């Protein structure tokens, strides 16, 4: 897909996504066999539930049908969320990942290649992290500046208790 088409689709679709209380995270046009697929990824600070996805999907479909943004050929529209192991690239992504475990690929200037830590707080310059302890050691606090992050991706945690579970255990 040309940058021009991507920019045109973003300009067309972003106001609709925003009007639904969501952020437009990604647009991709892919060829699948003989047809094209337009994948639109949306999210919000509170997450996007199935009803919100369905509403924005209908709005996008109607808008695309009334324009020639996808050309004359058939295409399929897929609307979804970034998924569990989402990459973090913008400030709002880090804010949304607060209390989540994240794998950081660090820049050479940071002095190490990789770090896995939980995001505790996000500000304009960087992150306050909790680095899990290994082999019985306690977790440690760490500060990481955005300039030291090359890539970051949320990690799936199968055994992590959420905040509500932790409060219930403390109250019991």
mmCIF file of C-alpha atoms in Angstrom:
data_model
loop_
_atom_site.group_PDB
_atom_site.id
_atom_site.type_symbol
_atom_site.label_atom_id
_atom_site.label_comp_id
_atom_site.label_asym_id
_atom_site.label_seq_id
_atom_site.Cartn_x
_atom_site.Cartn_y
_atom_site.Cartn_z
ATOM 1 C CA UNK A 1 0.000 0.000 0.000
ATOM 2 C CA UNK A 2 1.342 3.402 -0.883
ATOM 3 C CA UNK A 3 1.954 5.962 1.802
ATOM 4 C CA UNK A 4 -0.528 8.212 0.028
ATOM 5 C CA UNK A 5 -3.324 5.633 0.323
ATOM 6 C CA UNK A 6 -2.438 4.961 3.958
ATOM 7 C CA UNK A 7 -2.528 8.681 4.764
ATOM 8 C CA UNK A 8 -5.803 9.087 2.874
ATOM 9 C CA UNK A 9 -7.418 6.194 4.729
ATOM 10 C CA UNK A 10 -6.163 7.536 8.065
ATOM 11 C CA UNK A 11 -7.551 11.019 7.315
ATOM 12 C CA UNK A 12 -10.884 9.478 6.329
ATOM 13 C CA UNK A 13 -11.239 6.993 9.185
ATOM 14 C CA UNK A 14 -9.587 8.665 12.178
ATOM 15 C CA UNK A 15 -12.390 11.207 12.826
ATOM 16 C CA UNK A 16 -14.959 8.388 12.822
ATOM 17 C CA UNK A 17 -12.904 6.268 15.200
ATOM 18 C CA UNK A 18 -12.350 9.278 17.493
ATOM 19 C CA UNK A 19 -16.083 10.070 17.482
ATOM 20 C CA UNK A 20 -16.636 6.579 18.919
ATOM 21 C CA UNK A 21 -14.241 7.349 21.823
ATOM 22 C CA UNK A 22 -11.428 5.220 20.393
ATOM 23 C CA UNK A 23 -7.925 5.809 19.028
ATOM 24 C CA UNK A 24 -6.955 4.647 15.546
ATOM 25 C CA UNK A 25 -3.770 2.679 16.173
ATOM 26 C CA UNK A 26 -3.043 1.038 12.828
ATOM 27 C CA UNK A 27 -4.285 0.637 9.266
ATOM 28 C CA UNK A 28 -3.110 -2.135 6.953
ATOM 29 C CA UNK A 29 -4.245 -3.182 3.499
ATOM 30 C CA UNK A 30 -3.212 -6.730 2.620
ATOM 31 C CA UNK A 31 -3.865 -9.001 -0.342
ATOM 32 C CA UNK A 32 -5.333 -12.368 0.591
ATOM 33 C CA UNK A 33 -5.671 -14.460 -2.522
ATOM 34 C CA UNK A 34 -7.711 -12.433 -4.992
ATOM 35 C CA UNK A 35 -9.265 -10.085 -2.482
ATOM 36 C CA UNK A 36 -7.967 -7.278 -0.346
ATOM 37 C CA UNK A 37 -8.358 -6.974 3.407
ATOM 38 C CA UNK A 38 -8.410 -3.648 5.232
ATOM 39 C CA UNK A 39 -7.356 -4.209 8.837
ATOM 40 C CA UNK A 40 -8.081 -1.406 11.266
ATOM 41 C CA UNK A 41 -6.729 -1.576 14.829
ATOM 42 C CA UNK A 42 -8.441 0.572 17.475
ATOM 43 C CA UNK A 43 -8.015 0.980 21.224
ATOM 44 C CA UNK A 44 -8.771 3.314 24.123
ATOM 45 C CA UNK A 45 -7.579 3.930 27.661
ATOM 46 C CA UNK A 46 -10.399 1.724 28.956
ATOM 47 C CA UNK A 47 -9.976 -0.873 26.196
ATOM 48 C CA UNK A 48 -12.444 -1.573 23.423
ATOM 49 C CA UNK A 49 -15.218 -4.081 24.098
ATOM 50 C CA UNK A 50 -17.095 -6.036 21.422
ATOM 51 C CA UNK A 51 -19.959 -3.525 21.293
ATOM 52 C CA UNK A 52 -17.538 -0.651 20.656
ATOM 53 C CA UNK A 53 -15.749 -2.693 17.967
ATOM 54 C CA UNK A 54 -19.082 -3.497 16.276
ATOM 55 C CA UNK A 55 -20.207 0.156 16.392
ATOM 56 C CA UNK A 56 -16.989 1.499 14.918
ATOM 57 C CA UNK A 57 -16.928 -1.282 12.320
ATOM 58 C CA UNK A 58 -20.417 -0.288 11.088
ATOM 59 C CA UNK A 59 -19.445 3.395 10.981
ATOM 60 C CA UNK A 60 -16.222 2.674 9.059
ATOM 61 C CA UNK A 61 -17.986 0.348 6.638
ATOM 62 C CA UNK A 62 -20.628 2.974 5.844
ATOM 63 C CA UNK A 63 -17.991 5.674 5.323
ATOM 64 C CA UNK A 64 -15.876 3.450 3.076
ATOM 65 C CA UNK A 65 -18.948 2.478 1.033
ATOM 66 C CA UNK A 66 -19.733 6.127 0.275
ATOM 67 C CA UNK A 67 -16.180 6.935 -0.867
ATOM 68 C CA UNK A 68 -13.714 5.437 -3.344
ATOM 69 C CA UNK A 69 -10.925 5.179 -0.749
ATOM 70 C CA UNK A 70 -10.556 1.425 -1.349
ATOM 71 C CA UNK A 71 -11.061 1.640 -5.121
ATOM 72 C CA UNK A 72 -13.575 -0.341 -7.162
ATOM 73 C CA UNK A 73 -12.515 -3.877 -6.222
ATOM 74 C CA UNK A 74 -13.945 -5.974 -3.421
ATOM 75 C CA UNK A 75 -12.353 -5.824 -0.012
ATOM 76 C CA UNK A 76 -13.027 -7.142 3.455
ATOM 77 C CA UNK A 77 -12.979 -4.875 6.522
ATOM 78 C CA UNK A 78 -11.542 -6.271 9.758
ATOM 79 C CA UNK A 79 -11.673 -4.133 12.902
ATOM 80 C CA UNK A 80 -9.945 -5.276 16.082
ATOM 81 C CA UNK A 81 -7.736 -4.325 19.014
ATOM 82 C CA UNK A 82 -3.930 -4.531 19.313
ATOM 83 C CA UNK A 83 -4.011 -7.850 21.185
ATOM 84 C CA UNK A 84 -2.423 -9.144 24.338
ATOM 85 C CA UNK A 85 1.245 -8.748 23.412
ATOM 86 C CA UNK A 86 0.892 -5.328 21.891
ATOM 87 C CA UNK A 87 3.941 -3.288 20.962
ATOM 88 C CA UNK A 88 4.301 0.035 22.767
ATOM 89 C CA UNK A 89 5.341 2.943 20.571
ATOM 90 C CA UNK A 90 3.467 6.037 21.759
ATOM 91 C CA UNK A 91 3.164 7.706 25.161
ATOM 92 C CA UNK A 92 -0.496 6.652 25.511
ATOM 93 C CA UNK A 93 0.510 3.009 24.951
ATOM 94 C CA UNK A 94 2.829 3.135 27.959
ATOM 95 C CA UNK A 95 0.130 4.778 30.091
ATOM 96 C CA UNK A 96 -2.306 2.007 29.118
ATOM 97 C CA UNK A 97 0.319 -0.590 30.041
ATOM 98 C CA UNK A 98 0.688 0.676 33.621
ATOM 99 C CA UNK A 99 0.800 -2.311 36.019
ATOM 100 C CA UNK A 100 1.677 -4.638 33.122
ATOM 101 C CA UNK A 101 4.870 -6.620 32.596
ATOM 102 C CA UNK A 102 6.795 -5.364 29.556
ATOM 103 C CA UNK A 103 9.846 -6.637 27.650
ATOM 104 C CA UNK A 104 12.073 -3.704 26.676
ATOM 105 C CA UNK A 105 14.709 -3.826 23.949
ATOM 106 C CA UNK A 106 17.100 -1.073 24.971
ATOM 107 C CA UNK A 107 19.343 1.188 22.903
ATOM 108 C CA UNK A 108 23.105 0.532 23.028
ATOM 109 C CA UNK A 109 23.511 3.730 25.067
ATOM 110 C CA UNK A 110 21.371 2.224 27.850
ATOM 111 C CA UNK A 111 24.159 -0.218 28.715
ATOM 112 C CA UNK A 112 22.175 -3.451 28.401
ATOM 113 C CA UNK A 113 20.265 -5.170 25.627
ATOM 114 C CA UNK A 114 17.011 -6.207 27.276
ATOM 115 C CA UNK A 115 14.952 -5.653 30.396
ATOM 116 C CA UNK A 116 11.701 -7.197 31.629
ATOM 117 C CA UNK A 117 9.875 -5.046 34.185
ATOM 118 C CA UNK A 118 6.458 -3.895 35.356
ATOM 119 C CA UNK A 119 5.445 -0.306 34.557
ATOM 120 C CA UNK A 120 4.479 1.507 37.763
ATOM 121 C CA UNK A 121 4.239 5.121 36.567
ATOM 122 C CA UNK A 122 4.597 7.041 33.316
ATOM 123 C CA UNK A 123 5.528 10.710 32.888
ATOM 124 C CA UNK A 124 6.716 12.836 29.960
ATOM 125 C CA UNK A 125 10.377 11.750 30.216
ATOM 126 C CA UNK A 126 10.098 8.049 31.005
ATOM 127 C CA UNK A 127 8.923 5.234 33.231
ATOM 128 C CA UNK A 128 9.195 4.127 36.832
ATOM 129 C CA UNK A 129 9.546 0.346 36.795
ATOM 130 C CA UNK A 130 9.591 -2.607 39.129
ATOM 131 C CA UNK A 131 12.122 -5.198 38.038
ATOM 132 C CA UNK A 132 11.042 -8.630 39.347
ATOM 133 C CA UNK A 133 13.463 -10.365 41.659
ATOM 134 C CA UNK A 134 15.023 -13.650 40.587
ATOM 135 C CA UNK A 135 15.874 -16.690 42.701
ATOM 136 C CA UNK A 136 14.229 -15.381 45.876
ATOM 137 C CA UNK A 137 15.516 -11.819 45.610
ATOM 138 C CA UNK A 138 13.180 -8.874 46.123
ATOM 139 C CA UNK A 139 11.954 -6.766 43.236
ATOM 140 C CA UNK A 140 13.880 -3.550 42.630
ATOM 141 C CA UNK A 141 12.788 -0.095 41.465
ATOM 142 C CA UNK A 142 14.260 1.381 38.294
ATOM 143 C CA UNK A 143 13.848 4.496 36.193
ATOM 144 C CA UNK A 144 13.946 4.174 32.390
ATOM 145 C CA UNK A 145 13.971 7.169 30.043
ATOM 146 C CA UNK A 146 12.046 6.935 26.761
ATOM 147 C CA UNK A 147 15.254 7.758 24.854
ATOM 148 C CA UNK A 148 16.749 4.456 26.098
ATOM 149 C CA UNK A 149 13.915 2.309 24.684
ATOM 150 C CA UNK A 150 14.340 0.843 21.188
ATOM 151 C CA UNK A 151 11.262 -1.424 21.364
ATOM 152 C CA UNK A 152 8.767 -2.456 24.021
ATOM 153 C CA UNK A 153 6.101 -5.161 24.052
ATOM 154 C CA UNK A 154 3.547 -6.118 26.720
ATOM 155 C CA UNK A 155 4.017 -9.658 28.029
ATOM 156 C CA UNK A 156 1.204 -12.126 28.669
ATOM 157 C CA UNK A 157 0.948 -13.152 32.323
ATOM 158 C CA UNK A 158 -1.144 -16.233 33.014
ATOM 159 C CA UNK A 159 -0.742 -16.339 36.799
ATOM 160 C CA UNK A 160 -0.848 -12.639 37.641
ATOM 161 C CA UNK A 161 -3.531 -11.498 40.032
ATOM 162 C CA UNK A 162 -5.246 -8.252 39.109
ATOM 163 C CA UNK A 163 -5.548 -5.334 41.547
ATOM 164 C CA UNK A 164 -9.043 -6.348 42.705
ATOM 165 C CA UNK A 165 -7.868 -9.881 43.560
ATOM 166 C CA UNK A 166 -4.923 -8.478 45.526
ATOM 167 C CA UNK A 167 -7.209 -6.133 47.496
ATOM 168 C CA UNK A 168 -9.594 -8.998 48.310
ATOM 169 C CA UNK A 169 -6.686 -11.085 49.626
ATOM 170 C CA UNK A 170 -5.461 -8.187 51.785
ATOM 171 C CA UNK A 171 -8.964 -7.588 53.205
ATOM 172 C CA UNK A 172 -9.605 -11.261 53.974
#
